[in-house]
Coordinates of C-alpha atoms in Angstrom, one line a residue:
Chain A
M762 CA 33.2 143.4 -10.6
L763 CA 32.5 139.7 -11.0
E764 CA 35.7 139.4 -13.0
K765 CA 37.7 141.0 -10.2
I766 CA 36.1 138.7 -7.5
S767 CA 36.9 135.6 -9.6
K768 CA 40.5 136.8 -10.0
I769 CA 40.8 137.1 -6.3
F770 CA 39.4 133.6 -5.7
D771 CA 41.7 132.2 -8.5
K772 CA 44.7 133.7 -6.8
I773 CA 43.7 132.1 -3.4
I774 CA 43.1 128.7 -4.8
N775 CA 45.9 128.3 -7.4
I776 CA 49.2 128.9 -5.7
P777 CA 52.3 128.2 -7.9
E778 CA 54.9 126.0 -6.2
E779 CA 57.8 128.4 -6.8
H780 CA 56.0 130.9 -4.6
I781 CA 56.2 128.5 -1.7
N782 CA 60.0 128.3 -1.9
D783 CA 60.4 132.0 -2.5
G784 CA 58.0 132.6 0.4
W785 CA 60.1 130.7 2.9
F786 CA 63.2 132.6 1.8
N787 CA 61.5 136.0 2.0
I788 CA 60.0 135.3 5.4
K789 CA 63.4 134.3 6.7
V790 CA 64.9 137.5 5.3
Y791 CA 62.1 139.7 6.7
F792 CA 62.3 138.0 10.1
S793 CA 66.0 138.3 10.4
R794 CA 65.8 142.0 9.6
T795 CA 63.0 142.6 12.0
I796 CA 64.6 140.9 15.0
G797 CA 67.9 142.8 14.7
N798 CA 70.4 141.2 17.1
G799 CA 67.7 138.7 18.2
W800 CA 68.1 139.0 21.9
M801 CA 64.8 140.8 22.6
F802 CA 63.0 138.0 20.7
I803 CA 64.8 135.4 22.7
L804 CA 63.6 137.3 25.9
Y805 CA 60.1 137.2 24.4
L806 CA 60.4 133.5 23.8
I807 CA 61.5 132.9 27.3
S808 CA 58.6 135.0 28.6
V809 CA 56.1 133.0 26.5
I810 CA 57.4 129.8 27.9
Y811 CA 57.4 131.2 31.4
I812 CA 53.7 132.2 31.0
L813 CA 52.8 128.8 29.5
V814 CA 54.4 127.0 32.5
K815 CA 53.9 129.3 35.4
V816 CA 50.7 131.3 34.9
K817 CA 47.6 129.4 36.1
D818 CA 44.9 131.7 34.6
K819 CA 43.9 130.2 31.3
N820 CA 42.5 133.4 29.9
K821 CA 45.8 135.2 30.3
K822 CA 47.6 132.1 29.0
C823 CA 45.5 132.2 25.9
L824 CA 46.1 135.9 25.3
L825 CA 49.9 136.0 26.0
A826 CA 51.1 132.5 25.2
I827 CA 48.7 130.5 23.0
Y828 CA 48.0 133.5 20.7
P829 CA 51.6 134.1 19.6
I830 CA 52.1 130.4 19.1
L831 CA 49.1 130.1 16.8
L832 CA 49.9 133.4 15.1
S833 CA 53.4 132.0 14.3
F834 CA 51.7 129.3 12.1
I835 CA 50.0 132.0 10.1
V836 CA 52.9 134.5 9.9
F837 CA 55.6 132.0 9.1
C838 CA 53.4 130.3 6.4
P839 CA 54.5 130.8 2.7
V840 CA 50.9 130.8 1.6
T841 CA 50.2 133.9 3.8
H842 CA 53.2 135.5 2.3
Y843 CA 52.0 134.8 -1.2
L844 CA 48.6 136.3 -0.5
V845 CA 49.5 139.2 1.7
D846 CA 52.9 140.5 0.5
P847 CA 51.5 142.1 -2.7
I848 CA 48.8 143.9 -0.6
L849 CA 51.4 145.1 1.9
D850 CA 53.6 146.3 -0.9
N851 CA 56.7 144.2 0.1
T852 CA 56.4 145.2 3.8
Y853 CA 55.5 141.7 5.0
F854 CA 57.7 142.3 8.1
R855 CA 54.8 144.3 9.5
L856 CA 53.0 141.1 10.2
F857 CA 55.5 140.6 13.0
W858 CA 54.0 143.6 14.7
L859 CA 51.0 141.4 15.7
F860 CA 53.3 139.8 18.4
P861 CA 52.8 141.6 21.7
V862 CA 56.5 141.5 22.5
G863 CA 56.7 144.3 25.0
I864 CA 53.5 143.5 26.8
T865 CA 54.5 139.8 27.2
I866 CA 58.0 140.5 28.5
A867 CA 56.7 143.1 30.9
Y868 CA 53.9 140.8 32.2
A869 CA 56.3 137.9 32.7
G870 CA 58.7 140.3 34.4
V871 CA 56.1 141.5 36.9
D872 CA 54.8 138.0 37.5
F873 CA 58.3 136.9 38.3
I874 CA 59.0 139.9 40.6
Y875 CA 55.8 139.3 42.6
T876 CA 56.6 135.6 43.2
F877 CA 58.8 137.0 46.0
S878 CA 57.2 138.4 49.1
K879 CA 60.0 140.6 50.5
K880 CA 60.1 144.1 49.1
Y881 CA 63.8 144.4 48.8
I882 CA 64.0 141.1 46.8
R883 CA 61.3 142.5 44.5
L884 CA 63.3 145.6 44.0
A885 CA 66.4 143.6 43.2
C886 CA 64.5 141.5 40.7
L887 CA 63.1 144.7 39.1
I888 CA 66.6 146.1 38.7
G889 CA 67.7 142.7 37.4
C890 CA 64.9 142.6 34.8
I891 CA 65.7 146.2 33.7
T892 CA 69.4 145.3 33.4
V893 CA 68.6 142.2 31.3
I894 CA 66.4 144.3 29.0
M895 CA 69.1 147.0 28.6
L896 CA 71.7 144.3 27.7
C897 CA 69.3 142.7 25.1
G898 CA 68.3 145.9 23.4
K899 CA 69.8 149.0 22.0
F900 CA 69.4 152.5 23.4
I901 CA 67.2 154.6 21.2
Y902 CA 68.2 158.1 22.3
T903 CA 71.2 158.7 20.1
E904 CA 72.3 161.5 17.7
A905 CA 71.5 159.3 14.8
N906 CA 67.8 159.2 15.8
Y907 CA 67.2 162.7 17.1
T908 CA 68.4 166.0 15.8
K909 CA 68.1 169.4 17.4
V910 CA 66.3 171.8 15.0
H911 CA 65.2 175.4 15.6
N912 CA 61.8 175.2 14.1
L913 CA 58.5 173.8 15.3
Y914 CA 57.9 172.0 12.0
K915 CA 60.7 169.6 12.9
I916 CA 62.3 169.6 9.5
P917 CA 66.0 170.4 8.9
D918 CA 66.6 174.1 9.5
E919 CA 68.1 174.8 6.1
A920 CA 65.1 173.2 4.4
K921 CA 62.8 175.5 6.4
W922 CA 64.9 178.6 5.5
I923 CA 64.8 177.8 1.8
T924 CA 61.1 177.0 1.9
D925 CA 60.5 180.4 3.7
I926 CA 62.7 182.2 1.2
I927 CA 60.7 180.8 -1.8
S928 CA 57.3 181.2 0.0
E929 CA 57.9 184.8 0.8
D930 CA 59.0 185.7 -2.7
E931 CA 56.4 187.5 -4.8
E932 CA 56.5 185.0 -7.7
E933 CA 53.2 183.2 -7.9
N934 CA 54.3 180.2 -9.9
K935 CA 56.7 178.4 -7.5
Y936 CA 58.2 175.6 -9.6
V937 CA 61.4 174.5 -7.9
L938 CA 64.3 172.3 -8.8
A939 CA 66.0 171.5 -5.5
V940 CA 68.8 169.3 -4.1
P941 CA 67.6 165.9 -3.0
E942 CA 68.4 166.8 0.7
V943 CA 65.7 169.4 0.7
V944 CA 63.0 167.9 -1.6
P945 CA 61.2 165.7 1.0
Y946 CA 60.5 168.7 3.3
M947 CA 59.4 171.7 1.2
R948 CA 55.9 170.6 0.4
Q949 CA 55.3 169.6 4.0
V950 CA 55.4 173.3 4.8
N951 CA 54.0 175.0 1.7
T952 CA 52.1 173.0 -0.9
D953 CA 52.1 176.0 -3.3
I954 CA 55.6 174.9 -4.1
K955 CA 55.7 172.4 -7.0
L956 CA 58.8 170.3 -7.5
V957 CA 60.5 169.0 -10.6
Y958 CA 61.1 165.7 -8.8
G959 CA 59.8 164.3 -5.5
R960 CA 61.1 162.3 -2.6
D961 CA 60.8 158.9 -4.4
V962 CA 63.2 160.1 -7.1
S963 CA 65.4 162.1 -4.7
E964 CA 66.4 158.8 -2.9
M965 CA 67.7 157.4 -6.2
Y966 CA 70.7 159.3 -7.4
V967 CA 70.7 157.3 -10.7
W968 CA 67.7 159.3 -11.9
W969 CA 68.5 162.2 -14.3
W970 CA 67.5 165.3 -12.3
P971 CA 69.3 164.4 -9.0
T972 CA 72.4 163.3 -10.9
Q973 CA 72.6 166.6 -12.8
V974 CA 72.1 168.6 -9.6
K975 CA 74.7 166.5 -7.7
N976 CA 77.3 166.9 -10.6
G977 CA 76.6 170.6 -11.2
N978 CA 75.9 169.9 -14.8
A979 CA 74.4 173.3 -15.6
K980 CA 74.9 173.0 -19.4
E981 CA 72.2 170.2 -19.6
M982 CA 70.2 171.0 -16.5
L983 CA 69.4 174.7 -16.9
P984 CA 68.1 174.6 -20.5
A985 CA 65.8 171.7 -19.4
C986 CA 64.7 173.8 -16.4
K987 CA 64.0 176.8 -18.6
K988 CA 62.0 174.6 -21.0
K989 CA 59.9 173.2 -18.1
G990 CA 59.2 176.6 -16.7
V991 CA 61.2 176.1 -13.5
T992 CA 61.2 179.4 -11.6
Y993 CA 63.6 178.6 -8.7
L994 CA 66.7 176.5 -8.3
V995 CA 68.2 175.3 -5.0
L996 CA 71.7 174.1 -5.7
Y997 CA 74.8 173.1 -3.6
N998 CA 77.1 176.0 -3.0
N999 CA 80.1 173.7 -2.8
V1000 CA 79.6 172.1 -6.2
E1001 CA 81.0 174.1 -9.1
L1002 CA 78.6 174.5 -12.0
N1003 CA 79.9 174.0 -15.5
D1004 CA 78.1 177.0 -16.9
L1005 CA 76.8 180.4 -15.7
T1006 CA 73.3 180.4 -14.4
Y1007 CA 72.5 184.0 -15.5
K1008 CA 73.0 182.9 -19.2
Y1009 CA 69.7 181.0 -18.8
G1010 CA 68.0 183.7 -16.8
Y1011 CA 68.6 182.3 -13.3
H1012 CA 70.0 184.9 -10.8
I1013 CA 71.0 184.4 -7.2
L1014 CA 68.2 185.2 -4.8
A1015 CA 69.6 184.0 -1.4
Q1016 CA 72.2 181.8 0.2
T1017 CA 72.2 179.5 3.2
Y1018 CA 75.1 177.6 4.7
S1019 CA 75.0 174.8 2.2
Y1020 CA 72.8 176.0 -0.7
D1021 CA 72.3 178.8 -3.2
V1022 CA 68.8 179.8 -4.2
Y1023 CA 68.3 181.1 -7.7
K1024 CA 65.3 182.8 -9.2
Y1025 CA 64.3 183.0 -12.9
K1026 CA 64.0 186.6 -14.0
Chain B
M691 CA 46.7 182.0 21.7
I692 CA 43.8 181.8 24.1
Q693 CA 41.6 180.4 21.3
K694 CA 44.2 177.8 20.4
A695 CA 44.5 176.8 24.0
F696 CA 40.7 176.5 24.3
M697 CA 40.4 174.4 21.2
A698 CA 43.3 172.2 22.3
G699 CA 41.6 171.7 25.7
L700 CA 38.4 170.8 23.8
I701 CA 39.9 168.4 21.2
F702 CA 42.4 166.7 23.5
G703 CA 40.7 167.0 26.8
V704 CA 37.0 167.5 26.9
F705 CA 36.0 165.6 23.8
P706 CA 37.9 162.3 24.5
E707 CA 36.7 162.2 28.1
L708 CA 33.1 162.8 27.2
L709 CA 33.2 160.5 24.1
G710 CA 34.8 157.7 26.1
M711 CA 32.1 157.9 28.7
L712 CA 29.6 156.7 26.1
I713 CA 31.4 153.3 26.4
T714 CA 32.6 153.2 29.9
K715 CA 29.2 154.0 31.4
W716 CA 28.2 150.5 30.6
N717 CA 31.3 148.4 31.1
K718 CA 31.6 149.3 34.8
N719 CA 35.3 149.7 34.9
E720 CA 37.0 151.4 37.8
H721 CA 39.7 154.0 37.1
R722 CA 37.8 155.2 34.2
I723 CA 39.6 158.4 33.5
F724 CA 42.3 156.8 31.4
L725 CA 39.9 154.4 29.8
N726 CA 37.5 157.2 28.9
Y727 CA 40.4 159.0 27.3
I728 CA 41.5 156.1 25.2
Y729 CA 38.0 155.2 24.1
G730 CA 37.4 158.9 23.4
I731 CA 40.4 159.2 21.1
M732 CA 39.3 155.9 19.3
I733 CA 35.8 157.4 18.8
E734 CA 37.4 160.5 17.3
F735 CA 39.4 158.3 14.9
A736 CA 36.3 156.3 14.1
V737 CA 34.2 159.4 13.4
T738 CA 37.0 160.6 11.1
E739 CA 37.1 157.3 9.2
V740 CA 33.3 157.1 8.8
F741 CA 33.1 160.5 7.2
A742 CA 36.4 160.8 5.5
V743 CA 36.3 157.7 3.2
P744 CA 33.0 158.5 1.4
L745 CA 33.8 162.2 1.2
I746 CA 37.2 161.4 -0.3
I747 CA 35.7 158.9 -2.8
L748 CA 33.2 161.6 -3.8
K749 CA 36.1 164.1 -4.1
K750 CA 34.5 166.6 -1.7
P751 CA 36.6 169.5 -0.2
F752 CA 38.2 169.1 3.1
H753 CA 36.2 171.8 5.0
I754 CA 33.1 169.6 4.7
L755 CA 34.9 166.7 6.5
S756 CA 36.1 169.1 9.2
A757 CA 32.7 170.5 9.8
Y758 CA 31.0 167.1 9.9
W759 CA 33.6 165.9 12.3
L760 CA 33.2 168.8 14.7
M761 CA 29.4 168.6 14.5
S762 CA 29.4 164.8 15.2
C763 CA 31.8 165.1 18.1
I764 CA 29.7 167.9 19.7
I765 CA 26.5 165.9 19.2
L766 CA 28.1 162.7 20.7
C767 CA 29.5 164.8 23.6
M768 CA 26.0 166.3 24.3
I769 CA 24.6 162.7 24.4
S770 CA 27.3 161.7 26.7
I771 CA 26.6 164.6 29.1
I772 CA 22.9 163.7 29.2
L773 CA 23.7 160.0 29.9
N774 CA 26.5 160.6 32.4
A775 CA 25.5 163.9 34.1
F776 CA 25.6 162.3 37.6
N777 CA 28.8 160.2 37.0
I778 CA 31.1 162.9 35.8
K779 CA 31.7 164.3 39.2
D780 CA 32.3 160.8 40.7
I781 CA 34.9 160.0 38.1
F782 CA 37.0 163.1 38.8
K783 CA 36.4 162.7 42.5
R784 CA 37.8 159.1 42.4
F785 CA 40.8 160.3 40.4
I786 CA 41.6 163.1 42.8
E787 CA 41.3 160.7 45.8
S788 CA 43.7 158.3 44.1
L789 CA 46.2 161.1 43.8
K790 CA 46.2 161.5 47.6
K791 CA 47.9 158.1 48.1
I792 CA 50.6 158.2 45.4
H793 CA 53.0 155.3 45.4
W794 CA 56.6 155.9 44.3
T795 CA 56.1 153.8 41.2
V796 CA 53.5 156.3 40.0
I797 CA 56.1 159.1 40.1
L798 CA 58.6 156.9 38.3
V799 CA 56.2 156.0 35.5
V800 CA 55.1 159.6 35.1
L801 CA 58.7 160.7 34.9
L802 CA 59.6 158.1 32.3
V803 CA 56.5 158.8 30.1
L804 CA 56.8 162.6 30.3
S805 CA 60.5 162.4 29.5
Q806 CA 59.9 160.2 26.5
A807 CA 57.2 162.6 25.2
F808 CA 59.4 165.6 25.9
V809 CA 62.3 164.3 23.9
L810 CA 60.2 163.7 20.8
T811 CA 58.5 167.1 21.3
R812 CA 61.7 168.9 21.8
Y813 CA 63.9 167.2 19.3
A814 CA 63.3 166.1 15.7
H815 CA 63.4 162.7 14.1
I816 CA 63.8 163.4 10.4
D817 CA 61.8 160.8 8.4
N818 CA 61.2 161.0 4.7
D819 CA 57.8 159.1 4.9
D820 CA 56.4 162.4 6.2
S821 CA 56.8 163.8 2.6
R822 CA 53.6 161.8 2.0
F823 CA 51.6 161.8 5.2
V824 CA 52.3 165.3 6.4
T825 CA 52.0 166.7 2.9
Y826 CA 48.5 165.3 2.4
A827 CA 47.5 167.0 5.7
T828 CA 49.0 170.3 4.5
I829 CA 47.3 170.0 1.1
A830 CA 44.0 169.5 2.9
I831 CA 44.5 172.7 4.9
Q832 CA 46.1 174.9 2.2
Q833 CA 44.2 173.7 -0.8
D834 CA 41.1 172.3 0.7
A835 CA 41.6 169.1 -1.2
M836 CA 41.6 165.5 0.0
Y837 CA 43.8 163.2 -2.0
T838 CA 42.9 165.0 -5.3
K839 CA 46.3 166.6 -5.5
E840 CA 49.5 164.8 -6.1
Y841 CA 51.5 164.9 -2.8
N842 CA 55.0 164.4 -4.3
T843 CA 55.5 167.2 -6.7
D844 CA 52.1 168.6 -7.6
A845 CA 53.5 168.9 -11.1
I846 CA 50.9 166.5 -12.5
D847 CA 47.1 166.4 -12.3
I848 CA 45.7 163.5 -10.4
V849 CA 43.5 161.2 -12.6
E850 CA 42.7 158.5 -10.1
L851 CA 42.6 158.7 -6.3
P852 CA 45.5 156.9 -4.6
M853 CA 43.9 153.6 -3.5
R854 CA 46.7 153.0 -1.1
D855 CA 45.8 156.0 1.0
I856 CA 42.1 156.8 0.7
F857 CA 40.8 154.0 3.0
S858 CA 43.2 154.9 5.7
P859 CA 43.2 158.7 5.7
F860 CA 45.0 159.4 9.0
P861 CA 46.5 162.6 7.6
M862 CA 42.9 163.9 7.4
Y863 CA 42.7 163.5 11.2
T864 CA 45.9 165.5 11.5
A865 CA 44.4 168.1 9.2
I866 CA 41.2 168.3 11.2
V867 CA 43.2 168.9 14.4
A868 CA 45.4 171.5 12.6
K869 CA 42.3 173.3 11.2
H870 CA 40.5 173.6 14.6
L871 CA 43.7 174.5 16.5
D872 CA 44.7 176.9 13.6
I873 CA 48.2 175.5 13.7
H874 CA 50.2 174.2 10.7
P875 CA 49.8 170.4 10.2
A876 CA 53.5 169.8 10.3
I877 CA 53.7 171.4 13.7
V878 CA 50.6 169.4 14.9
A879 CA 52.2 166.1 13.6
H880 CA 55.8 166.6 14.8
T881 CA 55.3 168.7 17.9
I882 CA 51.8 168.3 19.3
F883 CA 51.0 164.6 18.5
P884 CA 54.1 163.2 20.3
A885 CA 53.1 165.1 23.5
I886 CA 49.6 163.5 23.3
L887 CA 50.0 160.1 21.7
I888 CA 53.0 158.8 23.7
P889 CA 51.1 159.2 27.0
I890 CA 48.0 157.6 25.4
A891 CA 50.1 154.6 24.5
Y892 CA 51.2 154.3 28.1
M893 CA 47.6 154.7 29.3
V894 CA 46.8 151.7 27.1
F895 CA 49.7 149.7 28.5
W896 CA 48.6 150.6 32.1
Q897 CA 45.0 149.5 31.3
I898 CA 46.3 146.2 29.9
A899 CA 48.4 145.7 33.0
F900 CA 45.6 146.7 35.3
A901 CA 43.3 144.1 33.7
L902 CA 45.9 141.3 33.6
L903 CA 47.5 141.9 37.0
E904 CA 44.5 141.4 39.3
K905 CA 43.6 145.2 39.2
D906 CA 46.7 146.0 41.3
M907 CA 47.8 149.5 40.6
V908 CA 51.3 149.1 41.9
R909 CA 51.9 146.0 39.7
A910 CA 50.5 148.0 36.8
N911 CA 53.0 150.8 37.5
V912 CA 55.9 148.3 37.7
F913 CA 54.6 146.9 34.4
C914 CA 54.8 150.3 32.8
V915 CA 58.3 150.9 34.1
I916 CA 59.5 147.7 32.5
I917 CA 57.7 148.3 29.2
S918 CA 59.1 151.8 29.0
V919 CA 62.6 150.5 29.4
I920 CA 61.8 147.9 26.7
Y921 CA 60.8 150.7 24.4
M922 CA 63.8 152.9 25.3
F923 CA 66.1 150.0 24.4
G924 CA 64.0 148.9 21.4
D925 CA 66.3 150.3 18.7
F926 CA 67.6 146.9 17.7
S927 CA 65.7 147.2 14.5
D928 CA 64.1 150.1 12.6
R929 CA 61.5 147.6 11.2
F930 CA 60.0 146.7 14.5
Y931 CA 57.3 148.9 16.1
F932 CA 59.3 149.8 19.3
T933 CA 61.1 152.6 17.5
H934 CA 57.9 153.9 15.9
L935 CA 56.5 154.9 19.3
L936 CA 59.4 156.9 20.3
Y937 CA 60.4 158.5 17.1
R938 CA 57.5 158.4 14.6
I939 CA 54.3 158.3 16.7
W940 CA 52.5 160.8 14.4
Q941 CA 52.4 158.3 11.6
G942 CA 49.3 156.1 11.3
K943 CA 51.2 152.9 11.3
A944 CA 52.9 153.8 14.6
I945 CA 49.6 154.5 16.2
L946 CA 48.2 151.2 14.9
A947 CA 51.1 149.1 16.2
N948 CA 51.5 150.9 19.6
I949 CA 48.0 151.9 20.5
V950 CA 45.3 150.3 18.4
I951 CA 46.6 146.7 18.3
P952 CA 47.4 146.5 22.1
M953 CA 44.1 148.1 22.9
S954 CA 42.3 145.7 20.6
L955 CA 44.0 142.8 22.5
L956 CA 42.7 144.2 25.8
V957 CA 39.2 144.8 24.4
Y958 CA 39.0 141.3 22.9
Y959 CA 40.2 139.9 26.3
E960 CA 37.3 141.7 27.9
C961 CA 34.9 140.5 25.2
A962 CA 36.0 136.9 25.8
T963 CA 36.0 137.1 29.6
Q964 CA 33.0 139.3 30.2
N965 CA 31.0 138.9 26.9
R966 CA 28.9 142.0 27.3
I967 CA 27.4 143.7 24.3
I968 CA 29.3 146.9 25.1
N969 CA 32.6 145.1 24.9
W970 CA 31.8 143.9 21.3
I971 CA 30.6 147.4 20.4
S972 CA 33.9 148.9 21.7
L973 CA 35.8 146.3 19.6
Y974 CA 33.8 147.4 16.5
I975 CA 34.8 151.0 17.2
M976 CA 38.4 150.0 17.7
F977 CA 38.5 148.4 14.3
I978 CA 37.0 151.4 12.6
A979 CA 39.7 153.5 14.3
G980 CA 42.3 150.9 13.2
C981 CA 41.2 151.3 9.6
L982 CA 41.8 155.0 9.8
T983 CA 45.4 154.7 11.1
S984 CA 46.8 152.5 8.3
Q985 CA 46.1 150.3 5.4
M986 CA 47.8 147.6 7.3
G987 CA 45.1 147.9 10.0
I988 CA 42.6 146.7 7.5
L989 CA 44.6 143.5 7.1
L990 CA 46.4 143.0 10.5
L991 CA 43.4 143.5 12.8
P992 CA 41.3 140.7 11.3
I993 CA 44.3 138.4 11.5
C994 CA 44.9 139.3 15.2
I995 CA 41.2 138.9 16.2
G996 CA 40.8 135.9 14.0
V997 CA 43.5 134.0 15.9
L998 CA 42.1 135.1 19.3
T999 CA 38.5 134.2 18.2
V1000 CA 39.6 130.6 17.4
I1001 CA 41.4 130.3 20.7
Y1002 CA 38.6 131.6 22.8
M1003 CA 35.9 129.8 20.8
I1004 CA 37.6 126.5 21.6
K1005 CA 38.2 127.5 25.3
Y1006 CA 34.6 128.6 25.9
R1007 CA 33.0 126.4 23.3
K1008 CA 30.8 129.2 22.1
I1009 CA 30.2 129.6 18.4
S1010 CA 28.6 133.0 19.2
Y1011 CA 32.2 134.4 19.7
G1012 CA 32.9 133.7 16.1
I1013 CA 29.7 135.4 15.0
K1014 CA 30.3 138.4 17.2
S1015 CA 33.9 138.7 16.1
L1016 CA 32.8 138.6 12.5
C1017 CA 30.4 141.4 13.1
A1018 CA 33.1 143.4 14.9
V1019 CA 35.6 143.0 12.1
M1020 CA 33.1 144.0 9.4
P1021 CA 34.6 147.5 8.9
C1022 CA 38.0 145.9 8.0
L1023 CA 36.3 143.4 5.7
I1024 CA 34.2 146.1 3.9
Y1025 CA 37.1 148.5 3.4
G1026 CA 39.4 145.7 2.4
F1027 CA 36.9 144.4 -0.1
M1028 CA 36.3 147.9 -1.5
Y1029 CA 40.1 148.4 -1.8
L1030 CA 40.5 145.1 -3.8
L1031 CA 37.6 146.0 -6.1
M1032 CA 38.7 149.6 -6.7
K1033 CA 42.4 148.8 -7.1

């Protein structure tokens, strides 16, 4: 335990110089990816300046204007990056989540609207603020972000059907080799299903299993499955396999729109 | 069905209101019904964290955590009823009276919030991160195990507990809710949580606005209208937290960024301006709740409060703010230290 504590202190005190330069570069990259087109952050900056100049209440000024300014010195510091990035597992951009962007812009907007006394001017300012926000941002309700599915589990319908097919089958040992598109969802529904490879591998087609599945390389894939004791296969129905599955004991169990489910008998 | 509805009413209605009253009884806030609810949910999170971490480290089964959680919530609710017996009627009476004079901005805010909650409840946002979070909750229910089974494939036996996850076991809260509602954890996460947590996030925004905008309800409503538009047009980057509220709110990090951190800012603002013991206690509870939601909470919340402490210590010239902040942030420091030692 003492050794670990001394390692932590050593890391804090002795910072290699190359980490400072790398830190600047990484922070810039993280920041540019976080702000997207940058317009919302410009709006945020304008709001912070507005609050600094216009708002009289010092407590509110401290919370909404001074706090982000001081926070910037910490977040944009390469030393912070050096200490924190390994703990955050290369997700340093999440430090930018400490900036209360939405709250500050909305507060500045309301404060600006209520500088006017007439109701119709306030309404016009509100519409103006909303228009500016809409122009600076990007609408979230698109087909890319939301899908209509026909199950309450909110996973792709075919993944649900395949999970149900395998779950309802009487075989007790449910060891499945599946296509990468279905792998992340099966164990969310039924944890009795074991997988040959998981989500982390399914997102990298260079790994052996997803590559064999994608290429339909039954000659290499199916003997390996049999050796591992795989009891179910979920394969693409539009990819031709280079060998017959029943030669290795895998017979078709069910079919969906895009996939064939095989069972070892 | 009736039993599920009863348990849902209990866990998402009665418990949060009664638990929240344990705090709001002493901080003399008006319009307590929302504040009760927010504090109540934070207390539910804190209770989960307090029991879950030691039970996970000791590799105990999930049903023990579930039983302790329910027992603790019931005991705390009974204490709240005893302490607040004469106030409960007043709180609801005040709320019903405020409904009699509804401004048009209230209707606009309610429509915006409910439509946002409806979209995520009705439609699906497919996210592969759920293969970890939701699977852990499903393992807890189906195999009565907390982080002792490998979530990815279950093809290997776990030798060591996953350090990354055990100090922030938000999936265990999902599993607790799923167990008591007798609904699958994936349904709880993807269908029920959006309907509950999105309105909670807007309750937090409304409370912040009410505190900062001279306790003017109409201005707070206008604030919520603007902030809801900001979130609806927040898809400029998938790495910023705006998108997490509207399409991944069931994940711990989304709750941290959109509910816990904003609420911590409000609670710290009240600590600095009012400086009552109850404010600091509620900050302490917020931090325990923040630790549950995400590993990042253990790191980000101390940074956030550290900066605010420096600012308000200088403003008010009170070293006591630093000492009180340090006490409040203890849970994060303890869990962080344990994580670094056990890693």
